[in-house]
mmCIF file of C-alpha atoms and ligand atoms in Angstrom:
data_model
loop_
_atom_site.group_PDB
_atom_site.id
_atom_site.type_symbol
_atom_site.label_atom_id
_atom_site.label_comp_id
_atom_site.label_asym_id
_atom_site.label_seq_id
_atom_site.Cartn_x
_atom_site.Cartn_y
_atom_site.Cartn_z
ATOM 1 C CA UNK A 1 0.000 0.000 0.000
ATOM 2 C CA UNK A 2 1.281 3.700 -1.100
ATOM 3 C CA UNK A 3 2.177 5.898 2.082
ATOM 4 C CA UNK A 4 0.290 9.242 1.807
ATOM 5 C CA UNK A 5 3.213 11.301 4.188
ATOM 6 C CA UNK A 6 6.758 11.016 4.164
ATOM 7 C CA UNK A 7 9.298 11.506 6.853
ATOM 8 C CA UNK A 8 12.485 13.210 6.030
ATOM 9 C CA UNK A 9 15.048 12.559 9.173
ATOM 10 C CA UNK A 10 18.779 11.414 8.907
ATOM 11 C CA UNK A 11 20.259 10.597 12.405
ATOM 12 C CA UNK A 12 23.596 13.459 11.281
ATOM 13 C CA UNK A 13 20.992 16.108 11.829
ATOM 14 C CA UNK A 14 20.765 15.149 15.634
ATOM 15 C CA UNK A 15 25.059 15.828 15.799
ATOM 16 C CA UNK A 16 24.744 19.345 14.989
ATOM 17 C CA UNK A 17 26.614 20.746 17.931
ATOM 18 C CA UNK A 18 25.300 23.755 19.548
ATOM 19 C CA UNK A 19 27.512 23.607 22.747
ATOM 20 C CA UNK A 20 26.173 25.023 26.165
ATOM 21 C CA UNK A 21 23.946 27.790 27.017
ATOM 22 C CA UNK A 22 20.726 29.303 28.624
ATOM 23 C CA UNK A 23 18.246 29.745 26.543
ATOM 24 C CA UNK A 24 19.139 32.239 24.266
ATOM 25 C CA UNK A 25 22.304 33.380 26.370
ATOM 26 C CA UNK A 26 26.075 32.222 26.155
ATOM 27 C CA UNK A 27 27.245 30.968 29.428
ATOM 28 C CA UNK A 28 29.424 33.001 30.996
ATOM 29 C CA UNK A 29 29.576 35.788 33.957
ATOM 30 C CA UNK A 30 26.723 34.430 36.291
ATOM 31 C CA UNK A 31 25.026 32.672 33.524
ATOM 32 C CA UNK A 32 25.736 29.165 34.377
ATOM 33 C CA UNK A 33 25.663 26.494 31.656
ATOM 34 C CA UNK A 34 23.151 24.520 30.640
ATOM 35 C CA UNK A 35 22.100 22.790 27.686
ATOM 36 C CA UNK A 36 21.534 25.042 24.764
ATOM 37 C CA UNK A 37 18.081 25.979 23.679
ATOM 38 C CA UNK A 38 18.489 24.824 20.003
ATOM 39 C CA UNK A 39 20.008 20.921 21.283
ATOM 40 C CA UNK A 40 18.915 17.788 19.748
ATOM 41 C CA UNK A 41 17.003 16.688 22.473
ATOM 42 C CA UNK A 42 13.307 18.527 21.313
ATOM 43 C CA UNK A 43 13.843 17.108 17.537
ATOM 44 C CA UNK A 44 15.048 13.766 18.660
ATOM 45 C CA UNK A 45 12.489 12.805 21.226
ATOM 46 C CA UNK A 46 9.928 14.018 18.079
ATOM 47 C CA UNK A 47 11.458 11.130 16.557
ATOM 48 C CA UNK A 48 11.787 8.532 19.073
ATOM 49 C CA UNK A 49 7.949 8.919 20.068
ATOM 50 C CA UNK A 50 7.278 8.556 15.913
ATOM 51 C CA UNK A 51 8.928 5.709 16.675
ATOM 52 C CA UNK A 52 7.857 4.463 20.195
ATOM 53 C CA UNK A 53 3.877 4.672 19.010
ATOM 54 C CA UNK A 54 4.244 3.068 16.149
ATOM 55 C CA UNK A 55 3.435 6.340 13.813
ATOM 56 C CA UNK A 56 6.773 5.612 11.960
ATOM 57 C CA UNK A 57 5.972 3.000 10.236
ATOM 58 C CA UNK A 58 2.806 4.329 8.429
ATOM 59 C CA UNK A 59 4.623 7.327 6.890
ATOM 60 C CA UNK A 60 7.230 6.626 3.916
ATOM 61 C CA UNK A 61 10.769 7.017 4.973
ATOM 62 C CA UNK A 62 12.486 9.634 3.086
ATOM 63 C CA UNK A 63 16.211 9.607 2.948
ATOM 64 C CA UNK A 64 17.982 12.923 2.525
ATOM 65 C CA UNK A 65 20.760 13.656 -0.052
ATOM 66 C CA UNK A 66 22.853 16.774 0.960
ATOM 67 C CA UNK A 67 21.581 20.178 -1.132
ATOM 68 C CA UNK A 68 24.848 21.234 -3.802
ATOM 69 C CA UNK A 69 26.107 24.691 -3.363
ATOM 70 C CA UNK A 70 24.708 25.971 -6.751
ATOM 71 C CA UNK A 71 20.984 24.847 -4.727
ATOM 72 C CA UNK A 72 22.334 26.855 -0.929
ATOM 73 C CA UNK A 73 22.827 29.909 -3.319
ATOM 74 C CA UNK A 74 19.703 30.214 -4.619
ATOM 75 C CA UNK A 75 19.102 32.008 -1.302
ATOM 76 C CA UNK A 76 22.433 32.670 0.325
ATOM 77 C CA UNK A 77 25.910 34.130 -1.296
ATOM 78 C CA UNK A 78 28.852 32.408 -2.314
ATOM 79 C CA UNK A 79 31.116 34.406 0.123
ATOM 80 C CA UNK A 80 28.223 33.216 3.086
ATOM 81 C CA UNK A 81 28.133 30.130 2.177
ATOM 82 C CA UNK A 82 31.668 29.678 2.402
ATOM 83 C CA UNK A 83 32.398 31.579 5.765
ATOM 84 C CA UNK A 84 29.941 28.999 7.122
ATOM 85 C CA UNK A 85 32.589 26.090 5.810
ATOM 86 C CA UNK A 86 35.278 27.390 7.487
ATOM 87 C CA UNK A 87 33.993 27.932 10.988
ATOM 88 C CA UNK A 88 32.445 23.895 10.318
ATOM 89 C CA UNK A 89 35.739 23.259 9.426
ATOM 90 C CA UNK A 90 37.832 25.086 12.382
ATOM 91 C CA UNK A 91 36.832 25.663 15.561
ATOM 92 C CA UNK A 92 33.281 26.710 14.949
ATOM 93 C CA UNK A 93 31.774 29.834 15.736
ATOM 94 C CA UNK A 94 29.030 32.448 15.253
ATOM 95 C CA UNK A 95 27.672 32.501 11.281
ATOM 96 C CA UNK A 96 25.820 35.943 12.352
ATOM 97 C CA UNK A 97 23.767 36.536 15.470
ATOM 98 C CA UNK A 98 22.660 33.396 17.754
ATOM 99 C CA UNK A 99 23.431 31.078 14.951
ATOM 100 C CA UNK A 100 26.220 28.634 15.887
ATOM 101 C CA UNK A 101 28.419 26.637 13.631
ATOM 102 C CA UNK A 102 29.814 23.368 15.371
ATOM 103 C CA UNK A 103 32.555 21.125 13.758
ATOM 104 C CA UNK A 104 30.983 19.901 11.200
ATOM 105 C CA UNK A 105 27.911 22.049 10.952
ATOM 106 C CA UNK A 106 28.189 22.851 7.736
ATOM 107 C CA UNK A 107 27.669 19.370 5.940
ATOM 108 C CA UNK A 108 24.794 18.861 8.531
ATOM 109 C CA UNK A 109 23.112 21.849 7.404
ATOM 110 C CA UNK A 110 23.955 21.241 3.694
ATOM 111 C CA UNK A 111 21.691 17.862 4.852
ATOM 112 C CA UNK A 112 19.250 19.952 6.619
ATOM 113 C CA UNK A 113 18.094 22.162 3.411
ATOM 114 C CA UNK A 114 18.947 18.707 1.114
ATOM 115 C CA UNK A 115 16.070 17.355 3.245
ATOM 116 C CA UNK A 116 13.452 19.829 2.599
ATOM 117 C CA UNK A 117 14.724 19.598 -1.394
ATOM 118 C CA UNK A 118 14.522 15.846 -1.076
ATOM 119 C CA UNK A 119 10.868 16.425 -0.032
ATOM 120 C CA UNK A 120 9.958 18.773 -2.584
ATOM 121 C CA UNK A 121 10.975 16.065 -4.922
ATOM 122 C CA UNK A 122 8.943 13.211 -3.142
ATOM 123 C CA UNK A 123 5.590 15.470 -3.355
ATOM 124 C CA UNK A 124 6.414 17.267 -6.639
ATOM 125 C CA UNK A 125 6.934 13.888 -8.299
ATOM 126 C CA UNK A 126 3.908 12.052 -6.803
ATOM 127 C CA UNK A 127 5.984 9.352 -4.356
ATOM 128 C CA UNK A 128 4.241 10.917 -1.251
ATOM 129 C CA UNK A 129 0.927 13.216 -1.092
ATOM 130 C CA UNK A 130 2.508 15.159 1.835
ATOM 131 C CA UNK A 131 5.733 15.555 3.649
ATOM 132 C CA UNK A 132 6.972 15.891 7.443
ATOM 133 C CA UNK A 133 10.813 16.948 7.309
ATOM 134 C CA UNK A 134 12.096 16.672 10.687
ATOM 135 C CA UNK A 135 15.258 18.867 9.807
ATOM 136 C CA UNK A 136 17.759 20.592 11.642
ATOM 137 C CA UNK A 137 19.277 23.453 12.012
ATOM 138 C CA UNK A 138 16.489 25.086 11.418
ATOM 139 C CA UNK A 139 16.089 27.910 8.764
ATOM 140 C CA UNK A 140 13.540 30.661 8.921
ATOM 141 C CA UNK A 141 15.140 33.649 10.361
ATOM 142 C CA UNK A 142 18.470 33.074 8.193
ATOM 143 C CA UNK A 143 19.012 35.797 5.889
ATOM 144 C CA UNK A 144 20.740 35.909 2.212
ATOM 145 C CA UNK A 145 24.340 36.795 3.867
ATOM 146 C CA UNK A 146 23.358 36.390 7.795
ATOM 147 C CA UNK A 147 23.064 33.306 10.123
ATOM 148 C CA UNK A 148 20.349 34.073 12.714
ATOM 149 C CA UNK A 149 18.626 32.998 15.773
ATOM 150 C CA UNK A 150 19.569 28.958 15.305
ATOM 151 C CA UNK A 151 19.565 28.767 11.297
ATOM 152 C CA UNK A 152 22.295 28.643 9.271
ATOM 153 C CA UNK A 153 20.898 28.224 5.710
ATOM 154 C CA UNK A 154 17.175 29.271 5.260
ATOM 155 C CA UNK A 155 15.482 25.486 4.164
ATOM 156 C CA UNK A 156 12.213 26.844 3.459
ATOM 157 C CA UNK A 157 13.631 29.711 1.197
ATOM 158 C CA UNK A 158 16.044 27.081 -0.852
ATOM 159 C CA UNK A 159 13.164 24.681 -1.179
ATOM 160 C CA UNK A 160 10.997 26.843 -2.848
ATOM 161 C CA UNK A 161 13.016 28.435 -4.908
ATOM 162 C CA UNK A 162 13.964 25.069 -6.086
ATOM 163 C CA UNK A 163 10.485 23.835 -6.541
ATOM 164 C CA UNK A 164 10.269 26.960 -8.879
ATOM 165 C CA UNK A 165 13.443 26.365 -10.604
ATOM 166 C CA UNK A 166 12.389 22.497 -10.997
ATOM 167 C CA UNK A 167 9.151 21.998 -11.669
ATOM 168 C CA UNK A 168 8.462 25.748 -13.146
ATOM 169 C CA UNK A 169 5.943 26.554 -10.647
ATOM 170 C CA UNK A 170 4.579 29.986 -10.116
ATOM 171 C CA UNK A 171 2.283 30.431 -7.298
ATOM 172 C CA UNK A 172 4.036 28.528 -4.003
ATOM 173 C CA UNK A 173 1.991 30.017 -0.411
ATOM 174 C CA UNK A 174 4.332 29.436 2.644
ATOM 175 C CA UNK A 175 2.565 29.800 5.988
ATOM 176 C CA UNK A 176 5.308 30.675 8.944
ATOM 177 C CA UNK A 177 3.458 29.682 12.165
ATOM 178 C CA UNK A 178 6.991 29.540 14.238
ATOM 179 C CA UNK A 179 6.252 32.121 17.222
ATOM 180 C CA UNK A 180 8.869 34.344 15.660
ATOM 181 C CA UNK A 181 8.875 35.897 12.981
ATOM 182 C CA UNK A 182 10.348 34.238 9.349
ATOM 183 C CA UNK A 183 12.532 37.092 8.741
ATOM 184 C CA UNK A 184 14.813 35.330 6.298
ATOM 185 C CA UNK A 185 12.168 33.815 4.529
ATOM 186 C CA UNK A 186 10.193 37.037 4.393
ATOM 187 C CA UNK A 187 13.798 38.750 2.761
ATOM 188 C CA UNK A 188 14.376 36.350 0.139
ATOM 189 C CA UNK A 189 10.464 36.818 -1.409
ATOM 190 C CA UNK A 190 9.488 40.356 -0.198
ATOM 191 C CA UNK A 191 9.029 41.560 -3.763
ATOM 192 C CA UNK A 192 8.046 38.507 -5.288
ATOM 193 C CA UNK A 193 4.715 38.077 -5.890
ATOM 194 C CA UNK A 194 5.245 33.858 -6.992
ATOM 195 C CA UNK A 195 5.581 33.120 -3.587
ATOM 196 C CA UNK A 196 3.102 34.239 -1.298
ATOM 197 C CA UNK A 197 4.605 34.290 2.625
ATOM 198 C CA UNK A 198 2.429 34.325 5.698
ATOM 199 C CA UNK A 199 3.936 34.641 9.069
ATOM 200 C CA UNK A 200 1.444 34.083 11.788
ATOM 201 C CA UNK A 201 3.876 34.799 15.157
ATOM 202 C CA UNK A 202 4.090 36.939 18.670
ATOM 203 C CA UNK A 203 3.978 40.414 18.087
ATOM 204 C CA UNK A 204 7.554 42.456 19.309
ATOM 205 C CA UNK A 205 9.604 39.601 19.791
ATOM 206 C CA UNK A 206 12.634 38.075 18.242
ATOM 207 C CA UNK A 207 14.294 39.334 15.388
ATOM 208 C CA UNK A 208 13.882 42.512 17.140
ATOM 209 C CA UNK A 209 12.339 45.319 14.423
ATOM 210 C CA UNK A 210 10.966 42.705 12.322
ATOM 211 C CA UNK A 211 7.173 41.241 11.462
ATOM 212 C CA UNK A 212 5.340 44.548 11.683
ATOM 213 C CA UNK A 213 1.841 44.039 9.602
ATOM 214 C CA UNK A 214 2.858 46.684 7.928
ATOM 215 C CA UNK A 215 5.333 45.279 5.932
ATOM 216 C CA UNK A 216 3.168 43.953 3.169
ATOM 217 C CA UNK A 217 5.891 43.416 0.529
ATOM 218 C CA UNK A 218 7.421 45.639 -2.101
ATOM 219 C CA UNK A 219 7.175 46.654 -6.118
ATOM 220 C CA UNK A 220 5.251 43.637 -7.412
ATOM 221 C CA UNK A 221 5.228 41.307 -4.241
ATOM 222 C CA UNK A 222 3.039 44.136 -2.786
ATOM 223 C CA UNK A 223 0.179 42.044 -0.918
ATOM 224 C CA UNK A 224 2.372 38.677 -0.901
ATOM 225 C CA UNK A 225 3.933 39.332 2.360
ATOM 226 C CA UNK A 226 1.220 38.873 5.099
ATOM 227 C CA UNK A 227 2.162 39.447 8.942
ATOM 228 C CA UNK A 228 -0.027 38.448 11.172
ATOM 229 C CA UNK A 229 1.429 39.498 14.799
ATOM 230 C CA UNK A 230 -0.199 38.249 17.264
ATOM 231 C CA UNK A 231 -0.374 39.584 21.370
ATOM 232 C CA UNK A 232 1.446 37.145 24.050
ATOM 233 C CA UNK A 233 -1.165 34.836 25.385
ATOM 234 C CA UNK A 234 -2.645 33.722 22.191
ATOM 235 C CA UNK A 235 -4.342 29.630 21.873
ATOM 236 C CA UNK A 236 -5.845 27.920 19.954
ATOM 237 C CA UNK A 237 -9.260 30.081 19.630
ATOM 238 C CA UNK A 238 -6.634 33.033 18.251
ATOM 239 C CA UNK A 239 -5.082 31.214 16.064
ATOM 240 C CA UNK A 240 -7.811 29.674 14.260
ATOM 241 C CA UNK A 241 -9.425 33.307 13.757
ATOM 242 C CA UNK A 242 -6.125 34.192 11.981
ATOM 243 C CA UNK A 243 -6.597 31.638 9.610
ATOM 244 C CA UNK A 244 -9.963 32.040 9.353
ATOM 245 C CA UNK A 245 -10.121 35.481 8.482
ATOM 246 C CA UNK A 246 -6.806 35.459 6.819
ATOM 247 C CA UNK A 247 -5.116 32.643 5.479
ATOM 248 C CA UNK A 248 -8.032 30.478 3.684
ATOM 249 C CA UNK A 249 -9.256 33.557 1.814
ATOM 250 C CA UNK A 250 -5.867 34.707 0.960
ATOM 251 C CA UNK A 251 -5.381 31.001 -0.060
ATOM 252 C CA UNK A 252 -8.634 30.821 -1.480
ATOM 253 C CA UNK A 253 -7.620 33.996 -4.053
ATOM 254 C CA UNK A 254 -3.682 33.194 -4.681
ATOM 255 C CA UNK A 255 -4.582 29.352 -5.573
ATOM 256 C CA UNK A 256 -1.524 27.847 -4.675
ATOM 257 C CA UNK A 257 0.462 24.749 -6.641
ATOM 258 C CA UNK A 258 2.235 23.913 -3.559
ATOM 259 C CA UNK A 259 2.241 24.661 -0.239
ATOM 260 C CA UNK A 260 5.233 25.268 2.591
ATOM 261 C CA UNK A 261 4.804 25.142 6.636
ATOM 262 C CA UNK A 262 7.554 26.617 8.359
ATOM 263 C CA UNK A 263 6.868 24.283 11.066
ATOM 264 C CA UNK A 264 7.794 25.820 14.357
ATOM 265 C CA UNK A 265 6.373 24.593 17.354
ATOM 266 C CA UNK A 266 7.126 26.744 19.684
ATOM 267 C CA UNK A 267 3.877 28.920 19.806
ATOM 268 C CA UNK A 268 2.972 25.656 22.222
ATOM 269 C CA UNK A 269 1.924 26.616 25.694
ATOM 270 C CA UNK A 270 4.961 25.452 27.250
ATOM 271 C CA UNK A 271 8.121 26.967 25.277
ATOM 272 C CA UNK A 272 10.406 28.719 27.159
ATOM 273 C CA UNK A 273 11.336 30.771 24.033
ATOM 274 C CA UNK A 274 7.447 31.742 23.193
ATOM 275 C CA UNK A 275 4.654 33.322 25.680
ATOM 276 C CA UNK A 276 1.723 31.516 23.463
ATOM 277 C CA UNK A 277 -0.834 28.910 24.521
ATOM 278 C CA UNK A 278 -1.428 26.742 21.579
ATOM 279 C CA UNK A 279 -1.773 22.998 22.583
ATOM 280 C CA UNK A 280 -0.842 19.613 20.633
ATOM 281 C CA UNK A 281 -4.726 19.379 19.467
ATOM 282 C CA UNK A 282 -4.270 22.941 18.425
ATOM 283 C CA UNK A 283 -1.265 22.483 16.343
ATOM 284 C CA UNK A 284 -3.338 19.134 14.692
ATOM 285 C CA UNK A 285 -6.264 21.423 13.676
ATOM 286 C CA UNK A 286 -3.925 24.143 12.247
ATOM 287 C CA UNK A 287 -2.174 21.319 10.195
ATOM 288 C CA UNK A 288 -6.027 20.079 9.369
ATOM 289 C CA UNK A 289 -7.041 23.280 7.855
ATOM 290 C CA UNK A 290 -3.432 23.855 6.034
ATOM 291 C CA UNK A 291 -4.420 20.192 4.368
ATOM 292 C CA UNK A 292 -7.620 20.938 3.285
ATOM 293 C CA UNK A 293 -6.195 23.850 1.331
ATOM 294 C CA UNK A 294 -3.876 21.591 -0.385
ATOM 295 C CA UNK A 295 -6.483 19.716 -1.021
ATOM 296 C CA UNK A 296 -8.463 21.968 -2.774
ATOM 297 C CA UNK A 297 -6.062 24.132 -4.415
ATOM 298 C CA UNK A 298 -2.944 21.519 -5.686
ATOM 299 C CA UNK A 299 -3.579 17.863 -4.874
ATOM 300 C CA UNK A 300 -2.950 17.869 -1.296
ATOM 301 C CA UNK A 301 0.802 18.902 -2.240
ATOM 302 C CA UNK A 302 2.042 20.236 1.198
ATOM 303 C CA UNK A 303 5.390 19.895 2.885
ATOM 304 C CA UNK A 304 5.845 20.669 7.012
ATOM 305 C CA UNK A 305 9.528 21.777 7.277
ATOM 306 C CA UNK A 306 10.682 22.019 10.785
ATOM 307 C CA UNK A 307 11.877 25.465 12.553
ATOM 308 C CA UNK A 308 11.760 26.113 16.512
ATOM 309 C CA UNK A 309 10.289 24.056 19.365
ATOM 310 C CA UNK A 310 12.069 24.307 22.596
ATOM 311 C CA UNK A 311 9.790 22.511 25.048
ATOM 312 C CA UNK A 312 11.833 18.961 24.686
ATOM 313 C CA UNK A 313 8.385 17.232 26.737
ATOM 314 C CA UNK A 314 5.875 18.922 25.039
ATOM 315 C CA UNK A 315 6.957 19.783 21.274
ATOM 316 C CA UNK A 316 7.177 15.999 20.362
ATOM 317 C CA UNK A 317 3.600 15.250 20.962
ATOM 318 C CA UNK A 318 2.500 18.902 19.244
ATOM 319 C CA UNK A 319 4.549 17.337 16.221
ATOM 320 C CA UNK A 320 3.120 14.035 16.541
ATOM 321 C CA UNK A 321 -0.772 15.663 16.109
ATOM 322 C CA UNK A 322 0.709 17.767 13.000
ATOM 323 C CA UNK A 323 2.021 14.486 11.452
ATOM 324 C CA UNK A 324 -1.877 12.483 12.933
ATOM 325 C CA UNK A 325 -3.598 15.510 10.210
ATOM 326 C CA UNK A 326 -1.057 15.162 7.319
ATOM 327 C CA UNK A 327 -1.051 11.220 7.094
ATOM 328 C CA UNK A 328 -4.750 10.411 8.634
ATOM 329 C CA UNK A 329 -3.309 8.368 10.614
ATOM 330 C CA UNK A 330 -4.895 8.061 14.417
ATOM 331 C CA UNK A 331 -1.750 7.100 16.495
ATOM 332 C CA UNK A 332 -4.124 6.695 19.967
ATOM 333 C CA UNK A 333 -1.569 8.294 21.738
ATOM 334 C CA UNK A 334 -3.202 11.284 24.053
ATOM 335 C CA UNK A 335 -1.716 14.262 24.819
ATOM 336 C CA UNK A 336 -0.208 13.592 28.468
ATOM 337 C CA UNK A 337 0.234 17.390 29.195
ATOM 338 C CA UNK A 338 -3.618 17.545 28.652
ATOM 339 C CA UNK A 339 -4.536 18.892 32.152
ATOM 340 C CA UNK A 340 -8.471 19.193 32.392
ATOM 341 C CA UNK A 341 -8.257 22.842 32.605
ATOM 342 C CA UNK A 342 -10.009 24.566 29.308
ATOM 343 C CA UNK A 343 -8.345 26.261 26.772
ATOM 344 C CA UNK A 344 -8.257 29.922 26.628
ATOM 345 C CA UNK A 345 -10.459 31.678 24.798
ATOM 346 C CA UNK A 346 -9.496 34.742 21.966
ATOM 347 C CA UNK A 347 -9.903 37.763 23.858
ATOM 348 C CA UNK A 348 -10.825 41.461 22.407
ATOM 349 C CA UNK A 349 -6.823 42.048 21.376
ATOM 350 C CA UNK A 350 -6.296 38.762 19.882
ATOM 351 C CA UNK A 351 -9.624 39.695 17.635
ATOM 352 C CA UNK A 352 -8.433 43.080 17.099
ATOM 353 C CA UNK A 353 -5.015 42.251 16.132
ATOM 354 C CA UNK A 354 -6.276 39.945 13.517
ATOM 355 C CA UNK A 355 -8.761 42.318 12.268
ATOM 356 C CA UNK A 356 -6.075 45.219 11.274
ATOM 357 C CA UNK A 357 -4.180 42.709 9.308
ATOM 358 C CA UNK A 358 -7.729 42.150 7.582
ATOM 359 C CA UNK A 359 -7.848 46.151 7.471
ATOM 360 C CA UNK A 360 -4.610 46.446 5.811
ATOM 361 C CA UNK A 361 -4.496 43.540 3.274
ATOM 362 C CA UNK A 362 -8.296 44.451 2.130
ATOM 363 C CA UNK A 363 -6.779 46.501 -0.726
ATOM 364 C CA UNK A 364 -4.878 43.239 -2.239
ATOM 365 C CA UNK A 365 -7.574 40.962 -1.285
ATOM 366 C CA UNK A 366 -11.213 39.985 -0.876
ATOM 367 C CA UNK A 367 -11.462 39.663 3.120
ATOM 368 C CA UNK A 368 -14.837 39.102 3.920
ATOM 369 C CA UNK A 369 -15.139 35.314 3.957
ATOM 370 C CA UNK A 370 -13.949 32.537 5.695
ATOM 371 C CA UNK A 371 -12.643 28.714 6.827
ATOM 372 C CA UNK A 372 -16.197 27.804 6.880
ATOM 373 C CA UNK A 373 -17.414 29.075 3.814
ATOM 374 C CA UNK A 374 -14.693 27.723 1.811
ATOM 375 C CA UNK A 375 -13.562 24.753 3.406
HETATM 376 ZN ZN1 LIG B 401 10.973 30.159 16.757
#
C-alpha cells in the first residue's frame, strides 16, 4: 500500500553541535551552563515517540541527499556560504547573530536544506501526497548573507526556490506559524509576488524590528507578504481566527500549486522561548485546515519543514498531532500534558489584532469570507 506522508530525518541532523547555554544566552559571567536551547534533544524525542507509538511506520521514509552549493545559493551568497565552511571546518563559531556553527555544521546543514529539497521532490513527483521533514538546524530567520537565531541556511527559502526552478511553478503560499517571525524567509520573497509568505507569530519579539503588519511586501510582491502578529497569550481560539479570516481567503484567491509550513512549534503553551498557549490538538487542527487547502487548491501537495520548538516534553507530541492531520493516521496516543483545565479563549486584542491585518491587506484581497465558507 502507497504511504500518503513522508518523513524526512537522517540521524547526522541530531550531531549538529550547539555547545552550552541558557536559553538564548552564552554561558558566561553568572550565567551558568546549561544545555543550549536549540540541542537535539526537542527534535530527537519528536522522533523517538514517531517511533515508540508506532506512527513511523505508516509514513514513507524519506532519505535525505545533501543540497549542492549551486541549490544553498539560490538564497544565500557564495562568500556566506563559504564563511559557514570554514567555521564547520575550524573551531566553529558564530555565522551571524545566535546562529552557531559546530565542527561539522556545515555538511549537517547542507543535509538539513537537502532534506526539505529531497521532499519537494517526493511530493512534486507524486511518491508521497505530503511531507513531514524533521530537519535541523532550522532555517527561517536566516538571511541571504546572515546566520540568525539557530539557522544557518534558510530550508524553506532554498526549497521553494527550487520547486520553482524544478518543476516551473509559479504560485508557491508558505505559511510561517513559528512564534517568531520568518525574517529570512520574508527577505528572500518580499518583492516577489510567486511566492506568497504568511507569518502568523508573537507580536515584538525576536528578530527585534521585524514582522510589523505593515510590511506587506514591495514593487510587485506588494500584498504577498502577510504578517499576522499576534499579542502574548494567544491559543488555539486566536489562532484559528487568523486563519480564518486570513489565510483560507488569501489562499482561497492566490490558488496555490504547492504549499510550505515553516513548522515551528514553539507557539505551544509550554516553550520557554514563546509566551503563546497553543496545545498539541491545536497544532493538529492548524495542520487540518493547512491540508484541506492543499487539497483543494494543488492535490494535497504540502510539505511541514521544521523550525523552533524548545519545550523537549511537550513539542514531540504537538509534532506528533501535526504528522496524525497530514497522514490520517490516528496514532491513539493522548496528549499527556492535557490537564483538564479549558483552553483559553481569543480575547478582544487577539480579535483586534487579527482584524487590522484584515484592514490592511483588504486593498490586495477579498477579506470578507472565511474557513467555513470555503472549506
Ligand atoms: Zn521560533
Amino acid at each position: 500500500m502507497k504511504l500518503k506522508t513522508g518523513f524526512v530525518c537522517d540521524e547526522s541532523y541530531f550531531w549538529h553541535n550547539t555547545g552550552n547555554g541558557a536559553l538564548m544566552m552564552p554561558i558566561g559571567g553568572f550565567i551558568e551552563a546549561d544545555t543550549h536551547s536549540e540541542s537535539p534533544e526537542t527534535k530527537r524525542r519528536v522522533k523517538n515517540l514517531l517511533e515508540r507509538c508506532g506512527m513511523i511506520r505508516k509514513l514513507q521514509s524519506i532519505h535525505p541527499r545533501s543540497a549542492t552549493s549551486d541549490e544553498i545559493e539560490l538564497n544565500h551568497t557564495s562568500k556566506y556560504v563559504n564563511r559557514v565552511k570554514e567555521l564547520s571546518d575550524t573551531s566553529g563559531g558564530d555565522a551571524g547573530e545566535l546562529a552557531i556553527v559546530g565542527k561539522g555544521s556545515y555538511e549537517i546543514a547542507m543535509l538539513s536544506a537537502g532534506g526539505a529539497i529531497t521532499a519537494v521532490d517526493a511530493v512534486m513527483g507524486g511518491e508521497v501526497e505530503n511531507a513531514y521533514a524533521l530537519t535541523r538546524p532550522p532555517g527561517h530567520h536566516a538571511e541571504k548573507e546572515l546566520g540568525l537565531g539557530f539557522c544557518l541556511f534558510n530550508n524553506v527559502a532554498i526549497a521553494a526556490k527550487y520547486a520553482r526552478e524544478k518543476y516551473g511553478l509559479k504560485r508557491i503560499m508558505i505559511i510561517d506559524w513559528d512564534v517568531h517571525h520568518g525574517n529570512g524567509t520574508e527577505s528572500a520573497f518580499y518583492s516577489d509576488p510567486e511566492v506568497l509568505f504568511i507569518s502568523l507569530h508573537q507580536e515584538f519579539t525576536f528578530p527585534a524590528g521585524r514582522g510589523a503588519l505593515e510590511d506587506i511586501g514591495e514593487g510587485d510582491g506588494r500584498g504577498y507578504n502577510v504578517n499576522i502578529p499576534l499579542p502574548a497569550g494567544t491559543g488555539n481560539a486566536g489562532y484559528f481566527n487568523a486563519l480564518d479570516k486570513i489565510v483560507v481567503p488569501i489562499a482561497e484567491q492566490f490558488k496555490p500549486e504547492l504549499i510550505l509550513i515553516s513548522a515551528g512549534q514553539d507557539p505551544g503553551k509550554f516553550d520557554p522561548l514563546g509566551r503563546m498557549l497553543v496545545s498539541a490538538d491545536g497544532f493538529g487542527e492548524m495542520a487540518s485546515v493547512v491540508k484541506k487547502i492543499a487539497e483543494r487548491h494543488c492535490n494535497g501537495k504540502l510539505i511541514a519543514i521544521h523550525e523552533g520548538g524548545y519545550s523537549a516534553a511537550y513539542v514531540p507530541f504537538c509534532t506528533l498531532r501535526i504528522i496524525e492531520s497530514l497522514s490520517g493516521v490516528n496514532s491513539e496516543v493522548e496528549d499527556p500534558f492535557k490537564t483538564g483545565v479549558s483552553e483559553p479563549p481569543m480575547y478582544s486584542n487577539q480579535k483586534e489584532a487579527v482584524e487590522k491585518v484584515v484592514k490592511t491587506h483588504s486593498q490586495f484581497w477579498e477579506l470578507a469570507g472565511s474557513y467555513h465558507t470555503y472549506l
